[in-house]
Coordinates of C-alpha atoms in Angstrom, one line a residue:
Chain A
M1294 CA 4.4 -36.6 16.5
S1295 CA 2.3 -36.5 19.7
V1296 CA -1.4 -35.8 19.5
A1297 CA -1.0 -32.7 21.6
V1298 CA 1.6 -31.3 19.1
K1299 CA -0.3 -32.0 16.4
R1300 CA -3.3 -30.8 17.5
I1301 CA -1.5 -27.3 18.5
K1302 CA -0.4 -27.1 14.6
S1303 CA -3.7 -27.5 13.4
V1304 CA -5.1 -24.9 15.9
L1305 CA -2.4 -22.6 14.7
F1306 CA -3.2 -23.6 11.0
Y1307 CA -6.9 -22.8 10.9
S1308 CA -6.3 -19.6 12.9
G1309 CA -4.0 -18.8 9.9
A1310 CA -6.8 -19.6 7.7
V1311 CA -9.0 -17.0 10.0
A1312 CA -6.3 -14.5 9.8
L1313 CA -6.5 -14.4 6.3
C1314 CA -10.4 -14.4 5.5
A1315 CA -11.0 -11.9 8.3
P1316 CA -10.1 -8.4 6.1
P1317 CA -11.8 -9.2 2.9
L1318 CA -14.6 -10.2 4.6
F1319 CA -15.0 -7.4 7.0
V1320 CA -14.7 -5.0 3.9
F1321 CA -17.2 -6.6 1.9
A1322 CA -19.5 -7.0 4.8
W1323 CA -18.8 -3.6 5.8
M1324 CA -19.8 -2.4 1.8
I1325 CA -23.2 -4.4 2.1
M1326 CA -24.4 -3.0 5.7
T1327 CA -23.4 0.6 4.3
G1328 CA -26.0 -0.1 1.3
L1329 CA -28.2 -1.5 3.5
K1330 CA -28.3 1.2 6.5
T1331 CA -30.0 4.9 6.5
G1332 CA -27.7 7.9 5.9
S1333 CA -27.9 9.1 9.8
Q1334 CA -27.0 5.5 10.5
N1335 CA -24.1 5.5 8.5
I1336 CA -23.0 8.5 10.6
A1337 CA -23.5 7.1 14.1
Y1338 CA -20.7 6.6 16.3
P1339 CA -20.1 4.3 17.8
P1340 CA -21.0 2.4 14.4
E1341 CA -24.5 0.2 14.2
F1342 CA -23.2 -3.6 13.9
F1343 CA -27.1 -4.4 14.4
F1344 CA -29.8 -2.6 12.8
T1345 CA -33.0 -3.4 11.0
P1346 CA -31.8 -3.4 6.9
T1347 CA -33.3 -1.0 4.2
L1348 CA -33.7 -1.4 0.4
E1349 CA -34.3 2.2 0.3
N1350 CA -30.6 3.4 -1.2
F1351 CA -30.6 0.7 -3.9
R1352 CA -33.9 2.1 -4.6
A1353 CA -32.8 5.7 -4.8
V1354 CA -29.3 4.6 -6.7
F1355 CA -31.7 3.1 -9.5
Q1356 CA -34.4 5.9 -9.7
Q1357 CA -32.8 9.1 -8.3
H1358 CA -29.4 8.3 -10.1
D1359 CA -30.3 6.5 -13.2
F1360 CA -27.8 3.5 -12.1
F1361 CA -29.6 1.4 -14.7
H1362 CA -28.1 3.6 -17.5
F1363 CA -24.7 3.6 -16.0
L1364 CA -24.7 -0.1 -15.4
M1365 CA -25.7 -0.8 -19.1
N1366 CA -23.1 1.7 -20.4
S1367 CA -20.4 -0.6 -18.3
V1368 CA -22.1 -3.7 -19.8
I1369 CA -21.7 -2.6 -23.0
I1370 CA -18.4 -1.3 -23.0
A1371 CA -16.6 -4.2 -21.2
T1372 CA -18.6 -6.4 -23.8
L1373 CA -17.3 -4.8 -26.9
A1374 CA -13.8 -4.4 -25.8
T1375 CA -13.8 -8.1 -24.7
G1376 CA -15.3 -9.3 -28.0
L1377 CA -12.7 -7.1 -30.0
S1378 CA -10.0 -8.3 -27.7
L1379 CA -11.1 -11.6 -28.8
V1380 CA -11.4 -11.1 -32.5
L1381 CA -8.0 -9.4 -32.6
G1382 CA -6.1 -11.4 -29.7
L1383 CA -7.0 -15.0 -30.8
P1384 CA -5.4 -14.8 -34.1
A1385 CA -2.5 -13.2 -33.0
A1386 CA -2.3 -15.6 -29.5
Y1387 CA -2.3 -18.8 -32.0
S1388 CA 0.2 -17.3 -34.2
I1389 CA 2.8 -16.3 -31.3
A1390 CA 2.3 -19.7 -29.7
K1391 CA 2.5 -21.7 -33.5
Y1392 CA 5.9 -19.6 -34.7
K1393 CA 7.1 -18.7 -31.4
Q1394 CA 7.1 -15.1 -32.5
G1395 CA 8.5 -13.4 -29.1
R1396 CA 9.1 -10.0 -30.7
I1397 CA 5.3 -9.6 -31.4
G1398 CA 4.5 -10.6 -27.8
L1399 CA 7.0 -7.6 -26.6
I1400 CA 5.2 -5.0 -28.5
I1401 CA 2.1 -6.4 -26.7
L1402 CA 3.5 -6.1 -23.3
L1403 CA 5.0 -2.4 -24.0
A1404 CA 1.2 -1.5 -23.7
R1405 CA 0.8 -2.7 -20.4
M1406 CA 4.2 -0.9 -19.4
T1407 CA 3.3 2.7 -20.2
P1408 CA 1.7 4.5 -17.7
F1409 CA -1.8 5.4 -18.8
V1410 CA -1.7 9.2 -18.1
S1411 CA 0.2 9.0 -20.9
Y1412 CA -1.7 7.7 -23.6
L1413 CA -4.6 9.9 -21.9
L1414 CA -3.7 13.2 -22.7
P1415 CA -3.3 12.5 -26.6
W1416 CA -6.2 10.2 -26.6
Y1417 CA -8.2 13.3 -24.9
I1418 CA -7.0 15.9 -27.8
I1419 CA -7.6 13.4 -30.4
F1420 CA -11.0 12.3 -29.7
R1421 CA -12.1 16.3 -28.8
S1422 CA -10.9 16.9 -32.1
M1423 CA -13.1 14.4 -33.9
G1424 CA -15.9 14.7 -31.7
L1425 CA -15.6 11.3 -29.9
I1426 CA -15.8 12.2 -26.2
D1427 CA -18.4 10.7 -24.7
T1428 CA -19.1 7.8 -27.3
Y1429 CA -18.6 4.0 -26.6
T1430 CA -16.3 4.1 -29.5
A1431 CA -13.6 6.3 -27.7
L1432 CA -14.2 4.1 -24.4
T1433 CA -14.0 0.8 -26.2
V1434 CA -10.9 1.7 -28.2
T1435 CA -9.0 2.5 -25.4
H1436 CA -10.4 -0.4 -22.8
L1437 CA -8.5 -2.4 -25.4
I1438 CA -5.3 -1.0 -24.1
I1439 CA -5.7 -3.4 -21.2
T1440 CA -8.1 -6.2 -22.4
L1441 CA -6.2 -6.6 -25.7
P1442 CA -2.9 -7.7 -24.0
M1443 CA -4.5 -9.6 -21.4
V1444 CA -6.3 -12.0 -23.6
T1445 CA -3.5 -12.3 -26.0
W1446 CA -0.9 -13.3 -23.4
L1447 CA -3.7 -15.8 -21.8
M1448 CA -4.2 -17.6 -24.8
I1449 CA -0.8 -18.0 -25.8
S1450 CA -0.1 -21.2 -23.4
F1451 CA -3.7 -22.3 -24.3
F1452 CA -3.0 -22.5 -27.8
E1453 CA 0.8 -24.2 -26.8
S1454 CA -1.3 -27.1 -25.4
V1455 CA -3.1 -28.1 -28.7
P1456 CA -1.2 -31.1 -30.4
A1457 CA 0.2 -30.1 -33.6
E1458 CA -0.9 -33.4 -34.9
L1459 CA -4.4 -32.7 -35.1
E1460 CA -3.7 -29.4 -37.2
D1461 CA -1.8 -31.3 -39.3
A1462 CA -4.7 -34.1 -39.7
A1463 CA -7.2 -31.3 -40.4
M1464 CA -5.1 -30.1 -43.1
I1465 CA -4.0 -33.3 -44.7
D1466 CA -7.7 -33.7 -44.7
G1467 CA -8.1 -30.5 -47.3
C1468 CA -9.2 -28.0 -44.6
T1469 CA -7.2 -24.4 -45.5
R1470 CA -5.5 -23.0 -42.3
L1471 CA -8.4 -20.3 -41.4
R1472 CA -10.7 -23.3 -41.1
T1473 CA -8.5 -25.1 -39.1
F1474 CA -8.4 -22.6 -36.9
L1475 CA -11.8 -21.7 -36.5
T1476 CA -13.6 -25.4 -36.5
I1477 CA -10.4 -27.7 -35.2
V1478 CA -8.5 -25.3 -32.5
L1479 CA -10.5 -22.8 -31.4
P1480 CA -13.3 -25.5 -30.3
L1481 CA -10.1 -26.9 -28.2
V1482 CA -9.5 -24.1 -26.4
R1483 CA -12.5 -23.2 -25.6
N1484 CA -12.0 -22.9 -21.9
G1485 CA -9.4 -20.3 -22.1
I1486 CA -11.7 -18.3 -24.4
A1487 CA -14.2 -18.0 -21.9
T1488 CA -11.6 -17.5 -19.0
S1489 CA -9.5 -14.8 -21.0
A1490 CA -13.0 -13.2 -21.8
I1491 CA -14.0 -12.9 -18.3
M1492 CA -10.6 -11.4 -17.2
A1493 CA -11.2 -8.8 -20.0
F1494 CA -14.8 -8.1 -18.7
I1495 CA -13.4 -7.7 -15.2
F1496 CA -10.7 -5.2 -16.0
S1497 CA -12.7 -3.5 -18.2
W1498 CA -15.4 -3.0 -15.9
N1499 CA -12.9 -2.1 -13.2
Q1500 CA -11.4 0.4 -15.5
F1501 CA -11.7 4.0 -14.0
L1502 CA -9.2 6.7 -15.5
F1503 CA -10.1 6.5 -19.2
S1504 CA -13.8 6.7 -18.3
L1505 CA -13.3 9.5 -16.0
I1506 CA -11.6 11.8 -18.8
L1507 CA -13.3 10.5 -21.5
S1508 CA -16.6 9.7 -20.6
G1509 CA -19.8 12.2 -20.3
P1510 CA -23.3 12.2 -19.5
R1511 CA -24.3 9.5 -22.2
T1512 CA -21.5 6.8 -21.5
K1513 CA -20.5 7.5 -17.9
T1514 CA -19.4 4.2 -16.7
V1515 CA -20.0 2.8 -13.3
P1516 CA -16.7 3.5 -11.6
V1517 CA -17.1 7.2 -12.6
A1518 CA -20.9 7.1 -11.2
V1519 CA -20.1 5.9 -7.6
Y1520 CA -17.3 8.1 -7.6
N1521 CA -19.7 10.9 -8.3
F1522 CA -21.6 10.2 -5.3
I1523 CA -18.6 12.4 -3.4
S1524 CA -18.4 15.4 -5.6
Y1525 CA -21.3 17.5 -4.6
G1526 CA -19.9 18.6 -1.5
K1527 CA -21.8 16.1 0.8
I1528 CA -20.8 12.2 0.7
D1529 CA -24.3 10.1 0.2
W1530 CA -22.2 6.8 2.3
A1531 CA -25.7 4.7 2.2
G1532 CA -25.9 5.4 -1.8
I1533 CA -22.3 4.8 -2.0
G1534 CA -22.7 1.4 -0.1
A1535 CA -25.5 0.3 -2.2
A1536 CA -23.7 1.5 -5.7
A1537 CA -20.6 -0.3 -4.3
T1538 CA -22.2 -3.4 -3.7
L1539 CA -24.2 -3.5 -7.3
I1540 CA -20.5 -2.9 -8.8
V1541 CA -18.7 -5.2 -7.2
L1542 CA -20.6 -8.2 -6.9
P1543 CA -20.8 -9.2 -10.5
V1544 CA -17.2 -9.0 -10.8
S1545 CA -16.6 -11.2 -7.5
V1546 CA -19.0 -13.7 -8.8
F1547 CA -17.1 -14.0 -12.3
A1548 CA -13.8 -13.9 -10.6
F1549 CA -14.7 -17.0 -8.6
F1550 CA -14.9 -18.9 -11.6
V1551 CA -11.8 -18.2 -13.1
R1552 CA -9.7 -18.1 -9.6
K1553 CA -7.6 -21.2 -11.1
S1554 CA -6.3 -19.0 -14.4
I1555 CA -5.9 -15.9 -12.8
V1556 CA -1.9 -16.1 -12.6
Q1557 CA -1.8 -16.8 -16.4
G1558 CA -3.7 -13.7 -16.9
L1559 CA -1.6 -11.5 -15.0
T1560 CA 1.7 -12.6 -15.8
M1561 CA 1.5 -12.4 -19.3
G1562 CA 4.4 -14.9 -20.1
A1563 CA 6.6 -13.5 -17.5
M1564 CA 6.8 -16.6 -15.6
K1565 CA 8.2 -18.5 -18.7
D1566 CA 11.7 -19.2 -19.5
Chain B
M680 CA 3.5 -31.4 -58.4
R681 CA 4.0 -32.3 -54.9
R682 CA 6.9 -29.8 -54.9
I683 CA 4.7 -27.0 -55.8
A684 CA 2.0 -28.1 -53.4
Q685 CA 4.7 -28.0 -50.9
A686 CA 5.8 -24.5 -51.9
L687 CA 2.2 -23.3 -51.8
S688 CA 1.3 -24.7 -48.3
D689 CA 5.1 -23.2 -46.9
F690 CA 3.9 -19.8 -48.6
I691 CA 0.7 -19.9 -46.7
D692 CA 2.5 -21.0 -43.7
R693 CA 4.4 -17.6 -43.7
R694 CA 1.6 -15.5 -44.6
Q695 CA -0.4 -16.9 -41.7
S696 CA 2.8 -15.7 -39.6
W697 CA 2.0 -12.6 -40.3
V698 CA -1.8 -12.4 -41.1
F699 CA -3.0 -13.6 -37.5
P700 CA -1.2 -11.2 -35.4
A701 CA -1.1 -8.0 -38.0
P702 CA -4.4 -6.6 -36.8
A703 CA -3.9 -6.5 -33.3
V704 CA -0.3 -5.5 -33.7
I705 CA -1.8 -2.7 -35.9
V706 CA -4.6 -2.1 -33.4
L707 CA -2.1 -1.5 -30.8
L708 CA 0.6 0.6 -32.8
L709 CA -2.5 3.0 -33.5
I710 CA -4.0 3.1 -29.6
V711 CA -0.1 2.7 -28.0
V712 CA 2.7 3.6 -29.9
F713 CA 1.3 6.6 -31.6
P714 CA 0.0 8.2 -28.4
I715 CA 3.5 7.7 -27.3
A716 CA 5.1 9.5 -30.0
F717 CA 2.6 12.2 -29.5
N718 CA 2.9 12.5 -25.9
L719 CA 6.8 12.8 -26.5
Y720 CA 6.3 15.4 -29.1
L721 CA 4.4 17.6 -26.2
A722 CA 6.5 17.3 -23.9
F723 CA 8.8 19.5 -25.8
T724 CA 6.2 22.3 -26.1
K725 CA 4.2 24.8 -24.2
W726 CA 0.4 24.2 -24.3
T727 CA -2.6 25.0 -22.5
I728 CA -5.6 22.6 -24.4
G729 CA -8.2 25.2 -25.9
L730 CA -5.6 28.1 -26.0
G731 CA -3.5 28.6 -29.1
Q732 CA -1.6 25.8 -30.8
P733 CA 1.5 23.8 -29.2
R734 CA 4.6 26.2 -29.1
F735 CA 7.9 24.3 -29.5
I736 CA 9.9 25.5 -26.3
G737 CA 13.0 22.6 -26.2
L738 CA 14.0 21.5 -23.0
D739 CA 12.4 24.3 -21.2
N740 CA 9.6 22.3 -19.8
F741 CA 12.2 19.7 -18.1
V742 CA 14.5 22.4 -16.4
D743 CA 11.3 23.4 -14.9
L744 CA 10.6 20.2 -13.7
L745 CA 13.9 20.3 -11.8
T746 CA 12.8 23.5 -9.6
D747 CA 9.2 22.5 -9.2
E748 CA 8.5 21.4 -5.4
R749 CA 5.8 19.6 -6.3
V750 CA 7.8 17.4 -8.6
L751 CA 10.3 16.8 -5.8
N752 CA 7.4 16.1 -3.4
G753 CA 5.7 13.5 -5.8
T754 CA 8.9 11.5 -6.2
V755 CA 9.5 11.4 -2.6
V756 CA 5.9 9.9 -2.0
M757 CA 6.3 7.9 -4.8
I758 CA 9.1 6.1 -3.6
A759 CA 7.6 6.1 0.0
F760 CA 4.6 4.7 -1.0
S761 CA 5.7 2.1 -3.7
G762 CA 8.6 1.2 -1.5
L763 CA 6.7 0.4 1.4
S764 CA 3.5 -1.5 0.0
L765 CA 5.9 -3.2 -2.9
A766 CA 8.0 -4.7 0.3
L767 CA 5.0 -5.4 2.2
E768 CA 3.2 -7.3 -0.5
M769 CA 6.1 -9.4 -1.5
G770 CA 7.0 -10.7 2.2
L771 CA 3.4 -11.0 3.1
G772 CA 2.6 -12.4 -0.5
L773 CA 5.6 -15.2 -0.2
M774 CA 4.4 -16.1 3.6
I775 CA 1.1 -16.7 2.4
A776 CA 1.7 -18.5 -0.7
L777 CA 4.1 -21.1 1.6
Y778 CA 1.0 -21.4 3.6
F779 CA -1.4 -22.3 0.7
N780 CA 1.3 -24.4 -0.6
R781 CA 0.3 -27.3 1.8
E782 CA -2.7 -29.0 1.3
F783 CA -5.8 -29.1 3.8
K784 CA -9.0 -29.4 4.6
G785 CA -10.9 -26.1 3.3
S786 CA -8.0 -24.7 1.1
E787 CA -10.2 -24.1 -1.9
A788 CA -12.9 -22.2 0.1
V789 CA -10.2 -19.8 2.3
Q790 CA -8.3 -19.2 -1.0
A791 CA -11.3 -18.0 -2.7
I792 CA -12.1 -15.7 0.3
Y793 CA -8.6 -14.4 0.3
I794 CA -8.4 -13.5 -3.5
F795 CA -11.9 -11.4 -3.4
P796 CA -10.1 -8.2 -3.2
F797 CA -8.2 -8.5 -6.3
A798 CA -10.9 -8.7 -8.4
A799 CA -13.3 -6.1 -6.7
T800 CA -13.5 -2.6 -8.4
P801 CA -10.6 -0.2 -7.3
V802 CA -13.1 2.5 -7.1
A803 CA -15.8 0.9 -5.4
V804 CA -13.9 -0.6 -2.2
A805 CA -11.4 2.5 -2.1
L806 CA -14.9 4.4 -1.2
I807 CA -15.5 1.5 1.7
W808 CA -12.2 2.0 3.0
R809 CA -12.5 6.0 2.9
I810 CA -16.0 5.3 5.1
M811 CA -14.1 2.6 7.4
L812 CA -10.9 5.4 7.9
N813 CA -12.9 8.2 9.0
P814 CA -11.3 9.3 12.0
E815 CA -14.7 10.5 13.8
V816 CA -17.3 8.0 12.9
G817 CA -15.2 5.3 11.0
V818 CA -15.4 1.7 12.1
L819 CA -11.8 1.1 12.4
N820 CA -11.1 3.7 15.0
Y821 CA -14.2 2.3 17.0
L822 CA -12.4 -1.4 16.8
L823 CA -9.0 0.3 18.0
R824 CA -10.8 1.8 21.1
L825 CA -12.7 -1.1 21.4
V826 CA -9.0 -3.1 22.1
G827 CA -8.0 0.1 24.2
L828 CA -6.0 1.5 21.4
P829 CA -6.0 4.8 20.6
G830 CA -7.8 6.0 17.2
S831 CA -5.5 7.1 14.5
L832 CA -6.3 10.4 11.9
W833 CA -5.5 8.1 9.2
V834 CA -5.9 9.5 5.8
S835 CA -6.7 13.1 7.3
S836 CA -3.0 13.4 8.8
E837 CA -0.1 14.1 6.8
H838 CA 1.9 12.0 9.1
T839 CA -0.2 8.6 8.5
V840 CA -1.8 9.3 5.0
I841 CA 1.0 7.3 3.3
L842 CA 0.6 5.0 5.7
S843 CA -3.1 4.0 5.7
L844 CA -2.8 4.1 1.7
V845 CA 0.0 1.2 1.8
M846 CA -2.2 -0.6 4.1
V847 CA -5.4 -0.6 1.8
D848 CA -3.0 -1.4 -1.4
V849 CA -1.3 -4.2 0.4
W850 CA -5.1 -5.3 1.2
K851 CA -6.0 -5.3 -2.3
W852 CA -2.9 -6.4 -4.0
T853 CA -1.2 -9.2 -1.6
P854 CA -3.4 -11.8 -2.9
M855 CA -2.1 -11.4 -6.6
I856 CA 1.3 -11.9 -5.3
T857 CA 0.7 -14.9 -3.4
L858 CA -1.2 -16.1 -6.8
I859 CA 2.0 -15.7 -8.6
V860 CA 4.2 -16.8 -6.4
L861 CA 2.3 -19.9 -5.5
A862 CA 1.9 -21.1 -8.9
G863 CA 5.8 -21.0 -9.2
L864 CA 5.7 -23.1 -5.9
K865 CA 3.9 -25.7 -7.5
S866 CA 6.0 -26.4 -10.3
L867 CA 9.1 -26.8 -8.5
P868 CA 11.1 -30.0 -8.6
H869 CA 10.3 -32.3 -5.5
D870 CA 13.9 -34.0 -5.6
P871 CA 16.1 -31.6 -4.2
Y872 CA 13.6 -31.7 -1.2
E873 CA 14.0 -35.3 -0.9
A874 CA 17.8 -35.1 -0.7
A875 CA 17.4 -32.5 1.6
R876 CA 15.1 -34.1 3.9
I877 CA 17.5 -37.5 3.8
D878 CA 20.5 -35.1 4.4
G879 CA 18.3 -34.3 7.7
A880 CA 17.9 -30.0 6.9
N881 CA 15.4 -28.5 8.7
A882 CA 12.5 -26.6 7.4
L883 CA 14.1 -23.4 7.7
Q884 CA 17.4 -24.5 6.1
I885 CA 15.2 -26.0 3.6
F886 CA 13.7 -22.5 2.6
W887 CA 16.6 -20.8 2.6
H888 CA 18.9 -22.7 0.7
I889 CA 16.4 -24.5 -1.6
T890 CA 12.9 -22.7 -2.0
L891 CA 14.0 -19.4 -2.1
P892 CA 16.6 -19.6 -4.9
M893 CA 14.5 -21.9 -7.0
I894 CA 11.6 -19.4 -6.6
R895 CA 13.7 -16.2 -7.1
P896 CA 12.9 -15.8 -10.7
V897 CA 9.2 -15.9 -10.2
L898 CA 9.8 -13.5 -6.9
I899 CA 11.3 -10.8 -9.0
A900 CA 8.7 -11.5 -11.9
A901 CA 5.7 -10.9 -9.7
L902 CA 7.5 -7.6 -8.4
M903 CA 8.1 -6.1 -11.7
L904 CA 4.0 -7.1 -12.9
R905 CA 3.0 -5.4 -9.4
S906 CA 5.3 -2.6 -9.7
L907 CA 3.9 -1.8 -13.4
D908 CA 0.7 -1.0 -11.8
N909 CA 1.7 0.1 -8.0
L910 CA 4.2 2.7 -9.6
K911 CA 1.0 4.2 -11.6
E912 CA -1.7 3.7 -8.7
F913 CA -4.1 6.3 -9.3
D914 CA -7.3 4.9 -8.6
M915 CA -7.2 4.1 -5.3
I916 CA -5.3 7.4 -4.3
Y917 CA -7.5 9.6 -6.4
T918 CA -10.6 8.2 -4.5
I919 CA -9.4 8.4 -0.5
T920 CA -7.2 11.2 -0.5
Q921 CA -7.2 13.1 -4.0
G922 CA -3.6 13.7 -3.3
G923 CA -4.1 15.1 0.1
P924 CA -4.2 16.3 3.0
G925 CA -2.4 19.4 1.3
I926 CA 0.0 17.2 -1.1
A927 CA 1.1 14.7 1.3
S928 CA -0.3 11.7 -0.6
E929 CA 0.4 13.4 -4.2
T930 CA 2.7 10.9 -6.4
L931 CA 4.4 11.9 -9.3
Y932 CA 1.5 10.0 -11.3
L933 CA -1.0 11.8 -10.0
Y934 CA 0.6 15.2 -10.1
S935 CA 1.2 14.6 -13.7
Y936 CA -3.0 13.7 -14.0
T937 CA -3.6 17.4 -12.2
V938 CA -1.3 19.0 -14.1
G939 CA -2.6 17.7 -17.7
F940 CA -6.2 17.5 -16.7
Q941 CA -7.0 19.8 -13.8
F942 CA -4.7 22.7 -14.8
F943 CA -5.0 21.7 -18.6
K944 CA -1.1 22.1 -19.2
A945 CA -0.4 19.4 -21.5
G946 CA 3.2 20.8 -22.5
Y947 CA 4.5 20.4 -18.9
G948 CA 2.1 17.6 -18.1
S949 CA 3.5 15.4 -21.0
A950 CA 6.9 16.0 -19.9
L951 CA 6.3 15.0 -16.2
M952 CA 4.8 11.9 -17.8
V953 CA 7.6 11.1 -19.6
V954 CA 9.6 11.4 -16.4
V955 CA 6.9 8.8 -14.9
F956 CA 7.6 6.6 -17.9
L957 CA 11.2 6.4 -17.8
I958 CA 11.2 5.7 -14.0
V959 CA 9.0 2.8 -14.3
L960 CA 11.0 1.4 -17.5
V961 CA 14.2 1.8 -15.9
F962 CA 12.9 -0.1 -12.5
N963 CA 11.3 -2.9 -15.1
V964 CA 14.8 -3.2 -16.9
V965 CA 16.8 -3.6 -13.7
M966 CA 14.5 -5.9 -12.3
N967 CA 14.7 -8.1 -15.4
R968 CA 18.4 -7.9 -15.1
L969 CA 18.0 -9.2 -11.7
R970 CA 16.1 -12.1 -12.9
L971 CA 18.1 -13.1 -15.5
A972 CA 21.1 -13.1 -13.5
K973 CA 22.5 -16.2 -11.9

């Protein structure tokens, strides 16, 4: 290949890279800029690309809207849902991997197939009669619908990669099955545990619909909180920009660390066979 | 003695395969199967939440569905939105996966930036799109006019609202398709490619006759997974348009939410949700057949 053709090819290749990065970067940048502008700057036309940034919106989000409370709600619910999913999902995934229990895997997949709205109405009615609307219990339990299948399916492939000889050796040494699982197998899949924990946290954090219906002033999570910036007739763009930045940044950082395993978490075993 | 120990160990073996998955299965049965059964029962009743008790009315809700204009509208909107966005996400996702399948300097960094929309909180980024799509002061119309094109009404017009929502959906979810297809491409065997190259096949022939047939099951799996969420897209449409203007972007799924949680008609809403569930189920069964067919 001549030098010229090679050069044209590499130019095309890198313009492709620019084309792929531009849309996400632009939206991300616009989100942060919206949060750093004043209210009137945000509805100015032509839009201002250069301006003196202000942190006033971020201050207002915390002081006027009690955003810290909502952030804590999201952290608490996502942590509880993630923790419970690990406690329930790790042994299940181990068993499915070890004993090839594909049927059980299917039950877990069913949870993902059903439209969330069809859970929501029964849940709303049941929780209302039990007085559980606007409690961490109700939100954590419903978030399990998303996080538990995700953790289980992600972990199956990690458990499959643990050599059976190691477990056998442990059991010959007199370990019970439970001890073998806790002290031999789990430490070997700690990368998988970290990955599925992060994925579960991200998806619980991002959940909007369940919180919209089942939360209230006490347990409102951040997606509902930012949505409420538009529900009083006038839209507080600057506040939305600041709040959106605060919500999106942590999950983006998390996603960066698990990007290599995202596929396993999403495909839930569908890539196999 | 040995045989007793063996039998005991076998027994524990069998028990472990029940004991370990049992808690997860029980919890899922409680939070998934039970509500679905309840939902199915409500679909045959007439009941407004907070007013009296559910009254059994047989198939009346389903008969009412057939003459409900918003059901027809919701079905059409759902087909238009899902058809367009799924087709675009699959096409673009495959192309971009082929692009990333070649190692190049900085490909890690490009990929990390490219997949950013995937993890971003849907409601938060949808609100930012809503700002950018504003016909009067939005930055998108500003950029269009900058290069001499006329601005668009985007989500404010019933003619462009679905296309605009498709654009946001493609922005957010194409990276997911890319990641899945890329994983599939990376696991393909090398031998067929070498044979084809020796036979003098060009890049397009190789793609059409080797890559595409081998990657087909992965493509269908990706489509199935994406359709699960796409057919019941809620956050983004609800945040940007709430189904408007009028009911121009109200999918069947969004309408079932409105009936259930804004009109509080639990019976009729449940019937709608059953229909949505059946659509998702049928689509996935058909796709699964296609995936497994030779």
